[in-house]
Short mmCIF file of C-alpha atoms and ligand atoms in Angstrom, two decimals:
data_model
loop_
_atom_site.label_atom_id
_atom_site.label_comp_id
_atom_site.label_asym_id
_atom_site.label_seq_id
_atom_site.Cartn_x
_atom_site.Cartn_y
_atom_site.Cartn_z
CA UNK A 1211 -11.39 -8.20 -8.66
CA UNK A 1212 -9.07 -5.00 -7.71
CA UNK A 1213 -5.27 -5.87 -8.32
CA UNK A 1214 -2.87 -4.65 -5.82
CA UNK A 1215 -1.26 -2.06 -6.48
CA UNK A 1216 1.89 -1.41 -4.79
CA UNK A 1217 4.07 1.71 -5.81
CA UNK A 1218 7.53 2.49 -4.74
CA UNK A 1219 7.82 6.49 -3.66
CA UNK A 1220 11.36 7.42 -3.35
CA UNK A 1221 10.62 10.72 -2.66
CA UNK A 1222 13.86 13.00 -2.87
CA UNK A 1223 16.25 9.72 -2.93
CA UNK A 1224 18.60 8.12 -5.29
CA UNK A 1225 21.10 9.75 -7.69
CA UNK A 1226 20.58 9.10 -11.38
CA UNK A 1227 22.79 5.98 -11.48
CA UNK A 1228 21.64 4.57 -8.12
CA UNK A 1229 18.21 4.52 -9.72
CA UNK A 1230 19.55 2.90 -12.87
CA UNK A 1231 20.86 0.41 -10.55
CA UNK A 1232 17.67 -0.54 -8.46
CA UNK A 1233 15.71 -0.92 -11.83
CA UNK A 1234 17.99 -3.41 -13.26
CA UNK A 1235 18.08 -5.21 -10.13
CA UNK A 1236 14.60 -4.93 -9.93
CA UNK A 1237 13.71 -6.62 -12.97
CA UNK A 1238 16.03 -9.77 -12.41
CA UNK A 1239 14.03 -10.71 -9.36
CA UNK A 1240 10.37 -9.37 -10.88
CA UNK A 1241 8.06 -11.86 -12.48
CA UNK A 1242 6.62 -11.44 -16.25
CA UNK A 1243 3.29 -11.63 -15.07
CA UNK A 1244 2.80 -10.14 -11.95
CA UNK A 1245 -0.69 -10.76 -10.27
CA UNK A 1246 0.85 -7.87 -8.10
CA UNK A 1247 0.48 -4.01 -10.57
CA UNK A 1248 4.29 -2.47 -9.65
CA UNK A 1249 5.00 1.14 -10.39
CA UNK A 1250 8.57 2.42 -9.59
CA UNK A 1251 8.52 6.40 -8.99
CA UNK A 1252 11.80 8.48 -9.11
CA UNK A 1253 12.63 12.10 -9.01
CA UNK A 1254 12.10 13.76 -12.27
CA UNK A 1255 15.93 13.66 -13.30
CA UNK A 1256 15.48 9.40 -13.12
CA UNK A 1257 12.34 9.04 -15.56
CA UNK A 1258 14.31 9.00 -18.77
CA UNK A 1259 17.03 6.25 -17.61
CA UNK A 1260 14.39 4.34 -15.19
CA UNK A 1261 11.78 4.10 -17.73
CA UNK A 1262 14.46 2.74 -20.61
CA UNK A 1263 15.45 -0.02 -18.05
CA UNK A 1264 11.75 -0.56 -17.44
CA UNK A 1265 10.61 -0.81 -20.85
CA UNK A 1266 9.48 -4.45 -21.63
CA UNK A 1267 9.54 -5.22 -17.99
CA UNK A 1268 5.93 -5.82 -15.95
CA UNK A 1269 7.12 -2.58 -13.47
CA UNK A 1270 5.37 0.49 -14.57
CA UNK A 1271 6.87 4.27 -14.24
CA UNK A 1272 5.31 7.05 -12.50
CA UNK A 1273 6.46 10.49 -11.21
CA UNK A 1274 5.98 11.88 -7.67
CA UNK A 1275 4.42 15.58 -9.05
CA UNK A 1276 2.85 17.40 -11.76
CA UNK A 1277 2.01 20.73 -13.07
CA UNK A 1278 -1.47 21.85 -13.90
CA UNK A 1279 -0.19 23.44 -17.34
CA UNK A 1280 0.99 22.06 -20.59
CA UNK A 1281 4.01 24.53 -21.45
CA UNK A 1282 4.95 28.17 -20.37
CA UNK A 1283 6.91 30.04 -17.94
CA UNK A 1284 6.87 27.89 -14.81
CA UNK A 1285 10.58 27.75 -13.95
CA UNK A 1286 11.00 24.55 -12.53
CA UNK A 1287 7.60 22.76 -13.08
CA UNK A 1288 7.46 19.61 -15.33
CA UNK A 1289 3.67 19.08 -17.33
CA UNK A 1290 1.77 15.78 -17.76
CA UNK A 1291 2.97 16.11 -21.89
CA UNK A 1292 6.51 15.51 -20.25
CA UNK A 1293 5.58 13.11 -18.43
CA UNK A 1294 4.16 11.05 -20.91
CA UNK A 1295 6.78 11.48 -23.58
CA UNK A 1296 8.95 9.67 -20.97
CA UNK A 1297 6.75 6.34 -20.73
CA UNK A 1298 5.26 7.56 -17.19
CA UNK A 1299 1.65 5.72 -16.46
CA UNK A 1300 1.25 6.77 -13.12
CA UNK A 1301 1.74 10.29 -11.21
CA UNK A 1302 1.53 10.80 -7.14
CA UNK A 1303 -0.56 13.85 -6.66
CA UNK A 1304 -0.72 15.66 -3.44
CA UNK A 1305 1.44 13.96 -1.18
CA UNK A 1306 1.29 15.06 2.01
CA UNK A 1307 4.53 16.46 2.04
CA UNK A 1308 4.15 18.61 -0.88
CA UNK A 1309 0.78 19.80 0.72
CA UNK A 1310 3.00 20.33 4.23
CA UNK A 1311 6.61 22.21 2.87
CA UNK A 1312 5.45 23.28 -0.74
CA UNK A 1313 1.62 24.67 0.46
CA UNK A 1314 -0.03 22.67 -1.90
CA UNK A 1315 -4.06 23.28 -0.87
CA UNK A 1316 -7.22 20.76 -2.40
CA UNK A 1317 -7.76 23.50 -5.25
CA UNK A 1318 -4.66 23.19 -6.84
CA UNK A 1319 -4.30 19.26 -6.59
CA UNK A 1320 -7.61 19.10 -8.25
CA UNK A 1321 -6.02 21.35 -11.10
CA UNK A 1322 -2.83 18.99 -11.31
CA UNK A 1323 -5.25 16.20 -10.86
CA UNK A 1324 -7.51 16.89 -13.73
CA UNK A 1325 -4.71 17.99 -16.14
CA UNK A 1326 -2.98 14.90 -15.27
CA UNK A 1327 -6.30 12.72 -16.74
CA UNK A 1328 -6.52 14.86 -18.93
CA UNK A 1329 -3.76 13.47 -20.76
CA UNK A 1330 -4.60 9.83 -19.47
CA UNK A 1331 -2.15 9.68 -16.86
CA UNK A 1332 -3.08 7.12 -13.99
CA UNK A 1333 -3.16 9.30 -10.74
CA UNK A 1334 -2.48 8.45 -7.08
CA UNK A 1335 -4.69 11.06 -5.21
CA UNK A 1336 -3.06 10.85 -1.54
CA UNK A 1337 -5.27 11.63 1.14
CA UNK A 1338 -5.03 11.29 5.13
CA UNK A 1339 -5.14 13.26 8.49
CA UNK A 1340 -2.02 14.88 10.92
CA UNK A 1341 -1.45 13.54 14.41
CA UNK A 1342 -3.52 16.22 15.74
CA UNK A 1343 -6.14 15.29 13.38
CA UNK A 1344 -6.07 12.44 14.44
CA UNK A 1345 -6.04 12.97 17.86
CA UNK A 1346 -8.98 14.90 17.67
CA UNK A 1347 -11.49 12.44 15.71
CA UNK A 1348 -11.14 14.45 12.47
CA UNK A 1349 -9.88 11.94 10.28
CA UNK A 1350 -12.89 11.19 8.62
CA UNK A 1351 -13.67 14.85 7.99
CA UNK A 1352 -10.23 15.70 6.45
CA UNK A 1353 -10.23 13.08 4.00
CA UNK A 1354 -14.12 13.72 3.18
CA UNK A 1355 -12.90 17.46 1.96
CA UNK A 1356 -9.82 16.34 0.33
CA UNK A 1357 -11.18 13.75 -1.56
CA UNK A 1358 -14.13 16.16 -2.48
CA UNK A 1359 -12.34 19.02 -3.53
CA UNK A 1360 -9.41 16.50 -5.00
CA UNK A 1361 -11.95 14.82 -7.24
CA UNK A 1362 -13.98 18.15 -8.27
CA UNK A 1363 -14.90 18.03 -11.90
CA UNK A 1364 -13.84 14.57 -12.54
CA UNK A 1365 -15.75 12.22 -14.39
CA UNK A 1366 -16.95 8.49 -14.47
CA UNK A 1367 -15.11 7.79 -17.24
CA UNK A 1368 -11.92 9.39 -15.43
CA UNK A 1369 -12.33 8.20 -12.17
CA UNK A 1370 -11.09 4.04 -13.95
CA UNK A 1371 -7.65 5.94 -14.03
CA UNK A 1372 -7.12 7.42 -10.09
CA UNK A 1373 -6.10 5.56 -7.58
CA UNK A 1374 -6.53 6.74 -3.58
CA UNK A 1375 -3.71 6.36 -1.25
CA UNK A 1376 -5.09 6.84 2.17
CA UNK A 1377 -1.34 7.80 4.02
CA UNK A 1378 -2.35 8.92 7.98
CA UNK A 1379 0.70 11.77 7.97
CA UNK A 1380 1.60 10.83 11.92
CA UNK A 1381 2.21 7.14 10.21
CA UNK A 1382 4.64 8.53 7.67
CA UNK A 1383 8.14 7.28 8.01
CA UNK A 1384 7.98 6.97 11.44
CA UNK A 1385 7.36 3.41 12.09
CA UNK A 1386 4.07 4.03 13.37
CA UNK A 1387 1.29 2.17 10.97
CA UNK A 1388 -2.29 2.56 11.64
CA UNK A 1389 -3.65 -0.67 12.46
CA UNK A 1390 -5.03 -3.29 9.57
CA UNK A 1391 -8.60 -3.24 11.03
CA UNK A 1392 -8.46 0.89 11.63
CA UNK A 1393 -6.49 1.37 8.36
CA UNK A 1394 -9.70 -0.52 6.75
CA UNK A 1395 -12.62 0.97 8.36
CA UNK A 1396 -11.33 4.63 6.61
CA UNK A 1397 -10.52 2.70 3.13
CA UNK A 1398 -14.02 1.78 3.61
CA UNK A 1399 -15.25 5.12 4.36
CA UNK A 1400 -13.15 6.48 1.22
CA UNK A 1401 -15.12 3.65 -0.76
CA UNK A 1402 -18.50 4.81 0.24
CA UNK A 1403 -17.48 8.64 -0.63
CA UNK A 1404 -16.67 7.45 -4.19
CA UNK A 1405 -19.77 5.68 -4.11
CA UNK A 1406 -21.41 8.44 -2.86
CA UNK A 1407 -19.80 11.21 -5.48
CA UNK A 1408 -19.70 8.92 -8.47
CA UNK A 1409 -21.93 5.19 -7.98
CA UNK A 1410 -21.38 2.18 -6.49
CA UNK A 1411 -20.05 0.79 -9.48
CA UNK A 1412 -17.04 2.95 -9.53
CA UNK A 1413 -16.54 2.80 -5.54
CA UNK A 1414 -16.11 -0.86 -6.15
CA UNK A 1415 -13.58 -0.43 -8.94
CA UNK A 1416 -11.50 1.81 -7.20
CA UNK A 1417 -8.14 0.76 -5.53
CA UNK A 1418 -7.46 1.79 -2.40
CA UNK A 1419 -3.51 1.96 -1.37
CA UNK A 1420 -2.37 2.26 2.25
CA UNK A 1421 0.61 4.26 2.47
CA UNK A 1422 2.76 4.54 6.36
CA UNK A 1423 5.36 2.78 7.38
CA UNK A 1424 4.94 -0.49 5.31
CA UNK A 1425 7.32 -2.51 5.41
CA UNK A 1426 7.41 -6.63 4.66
CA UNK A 1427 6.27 -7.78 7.83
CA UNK A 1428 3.23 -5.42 7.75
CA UNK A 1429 2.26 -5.81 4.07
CA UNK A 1430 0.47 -9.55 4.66
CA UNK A 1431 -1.76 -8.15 7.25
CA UNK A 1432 -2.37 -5.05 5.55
CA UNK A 1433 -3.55 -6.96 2.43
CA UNK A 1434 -5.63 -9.15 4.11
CA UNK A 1435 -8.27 -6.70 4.13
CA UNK A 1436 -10.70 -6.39 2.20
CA UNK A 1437 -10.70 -2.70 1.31
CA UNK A 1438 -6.91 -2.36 1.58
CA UNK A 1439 -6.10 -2.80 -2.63
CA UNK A 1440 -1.96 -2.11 -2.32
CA UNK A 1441 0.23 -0.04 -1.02
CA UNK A 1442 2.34 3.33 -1.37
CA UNK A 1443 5.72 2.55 -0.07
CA UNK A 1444 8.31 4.97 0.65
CA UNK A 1445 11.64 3.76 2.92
CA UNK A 1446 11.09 0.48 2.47
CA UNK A 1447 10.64 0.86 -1.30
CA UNK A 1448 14.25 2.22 -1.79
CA UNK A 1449 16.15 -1.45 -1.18
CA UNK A 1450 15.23 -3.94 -3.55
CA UNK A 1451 15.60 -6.49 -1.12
CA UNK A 1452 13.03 -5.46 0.78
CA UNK A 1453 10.83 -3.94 -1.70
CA UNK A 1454 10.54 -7.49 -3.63
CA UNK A 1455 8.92 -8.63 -0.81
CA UNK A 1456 6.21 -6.29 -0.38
CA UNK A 1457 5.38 -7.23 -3.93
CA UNK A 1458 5.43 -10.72 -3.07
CA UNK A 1459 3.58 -10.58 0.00
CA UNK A 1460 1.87 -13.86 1.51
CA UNK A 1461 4.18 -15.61 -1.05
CA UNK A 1462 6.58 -18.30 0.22
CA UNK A 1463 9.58 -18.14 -2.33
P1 PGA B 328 7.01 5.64 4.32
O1 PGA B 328 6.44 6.73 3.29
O2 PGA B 328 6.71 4.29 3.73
O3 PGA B 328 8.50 5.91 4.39
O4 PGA B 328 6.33 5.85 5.62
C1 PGA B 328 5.20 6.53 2.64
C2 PGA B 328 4.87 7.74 1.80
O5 PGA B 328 5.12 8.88 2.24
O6 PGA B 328 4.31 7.61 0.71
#
C-alpha cells in the first residue's frame, strides 16, 4: 500500500563530475519500473547535471536544503522556485546535521517546510533523538515536538507530499543502527502522531523512512517491518554498488 521509498543523501560528497558519473551508472543497473520510489540527492552545484542524466529515468531528484523565501537578499540560500526549475521532486528538510552545526530550530524547518509544499515539493521531514536522548528515555518526547512544531500549519491535503525520516542521531554514520523491532515501535509512534494531528487516514498514507547506518545487509530486516516504508541512506548511498542493493533489497538478482 506505501511504496518504499529509499533516498540517497550524499550530504557534502561528490564533485560535479563524480555525481555525473554515479547517475549514469545508476541508471544502467536501475529498472524502468521500480516497485522500489528512488530519489538521488546531491549538493546544490549537482542538481542541474544530475537531474539532465536523470530525466526519463525511474530515479527521482531531490536537494538536501531549502530556504523559506522565494527571492531576495539571502547570500547563499537557494528557494523551492530554484529548486523546481531544476526538475527536483523531493527536498530533505531538517537534517539533523543542519539542526546540529547550522542551528536550525523546529520554527524555522516548519517555515522551509511549508514554503517547500507550498510550491509542491515532496519533503523529507527528518526527525530523531541524540545519544543522550536516548539514553535518557526521551526519544519519544523529542520527536513528538519536532514533528509537532515541523508539521505546524500544514494541511491534509499537504501532508500526501511529506515524507518522515525517523534518523536516531547516535545511529548516524557510525555503524550503530537501532534495532528493526525498536526502529519500528517509534515509526509506529510517529504513525499514531500523524494520526493523531491529521486522521487515521493520512497516518496510514504516510511513509515512514529509517535513516542510520543502512547499509545492504541491514536493509531486508529493516523492511520487513511493517511501519518501516524505506530508507534515507547516506554512506552507503554514495557507491552504486552498494546503493543498487538497498534498492533491491530481499531481491535475488
Ligand atoms: P548514514 O547517514 O547512512 O551515513 O548513517 C544517514 C543520514 O544522515 O541521512
Amino acid at each position: 500500500m506505501r511504496k518504499p521509498l529509499m533516498t540517497a543523501n550524499w550530504k557534502m560528497n561528490k564533485t560535479v563530475s563524480e555525481a555525473v558519473g554515479f547517475a549514469n551508472n545508476l541508471k544502467l543497473v536501475l529498472r524502468d519500473a521500480q516497485d522500489v520510489e528512488v530519489v538521488i540527492c546531491p549538493t546544490f552545484v549537482a542538481l542541474s547535471e544530475v537531474s539532465k542524466i536523470l530525466e526519463g529515468s525511474s530515479a527521482k531528484l531531490g536537494a538536501q536544503n531549502v530556504y523559506m523565501q522565494e527571492n531576495g537578499a539571502y547570500t547563499g540560500e537557494v528557494s523551492p522556485l530554484m529548486l523546481k526549475e531544476l526538475g527536483c521532486k523531493y527536498v530533505i528538510i531538517g537534517h539533523s546535521e543542519r539542526r546540529e552545526y547550522f542551528k536550525e530550530d523546529n520554527e524555522l524547518i516548519n517555515a522551509k517546510l511549508k514554503l517547500a509544499l507550498k510550491y509542491q515539493l515532496r519533503t523529507i521531514l527528518c526527525v530523531g533523538e541524540t545519544l543522550a536522548e536516548y539514553q535518557n528515555n526521551q526519544t519519544i518526547d523529542i520527536v513528538k515536538a519536532e514533528i509537532r512544531e515541523g508539521l505546524a500549519g500544514v494541511d491534509k491535503e499537504q501532508m500526501g507530499r511529506v515524507t518522515i525520516a525517523y534518523e536516531p542521531i547516535w545511529a548516524i554514520g557510525t555503524g550503530k543502527t537501532a534495532t528493526p523491532n525498536d526502529a519500528n515501535k517509534v515509526h509506529k509512534i510517529i504513525r499514531k502522531i500523524i494520526s493523531d494531528m491529521f486522521d487515521i487516514k493520512t497516518g496510514e498514507k504516510m511513509r515512514i523512512q529509517y535513516g542510520g547506518s543502512v547499509k545492504p545487509d541491514n536493509i531486508s530486516a529493516l523492511m520487513e517491518q511493517s511501519d518501516i516504508d524505506g530508507a534515507l541512506v547516506g554512506g552507503a548511498s554514495l557507491s552504486v554498488e552498494s546503493f543498487i542493493k538497498i534498492i533491491n533489497y530481499g531481491k535475488k538478482d
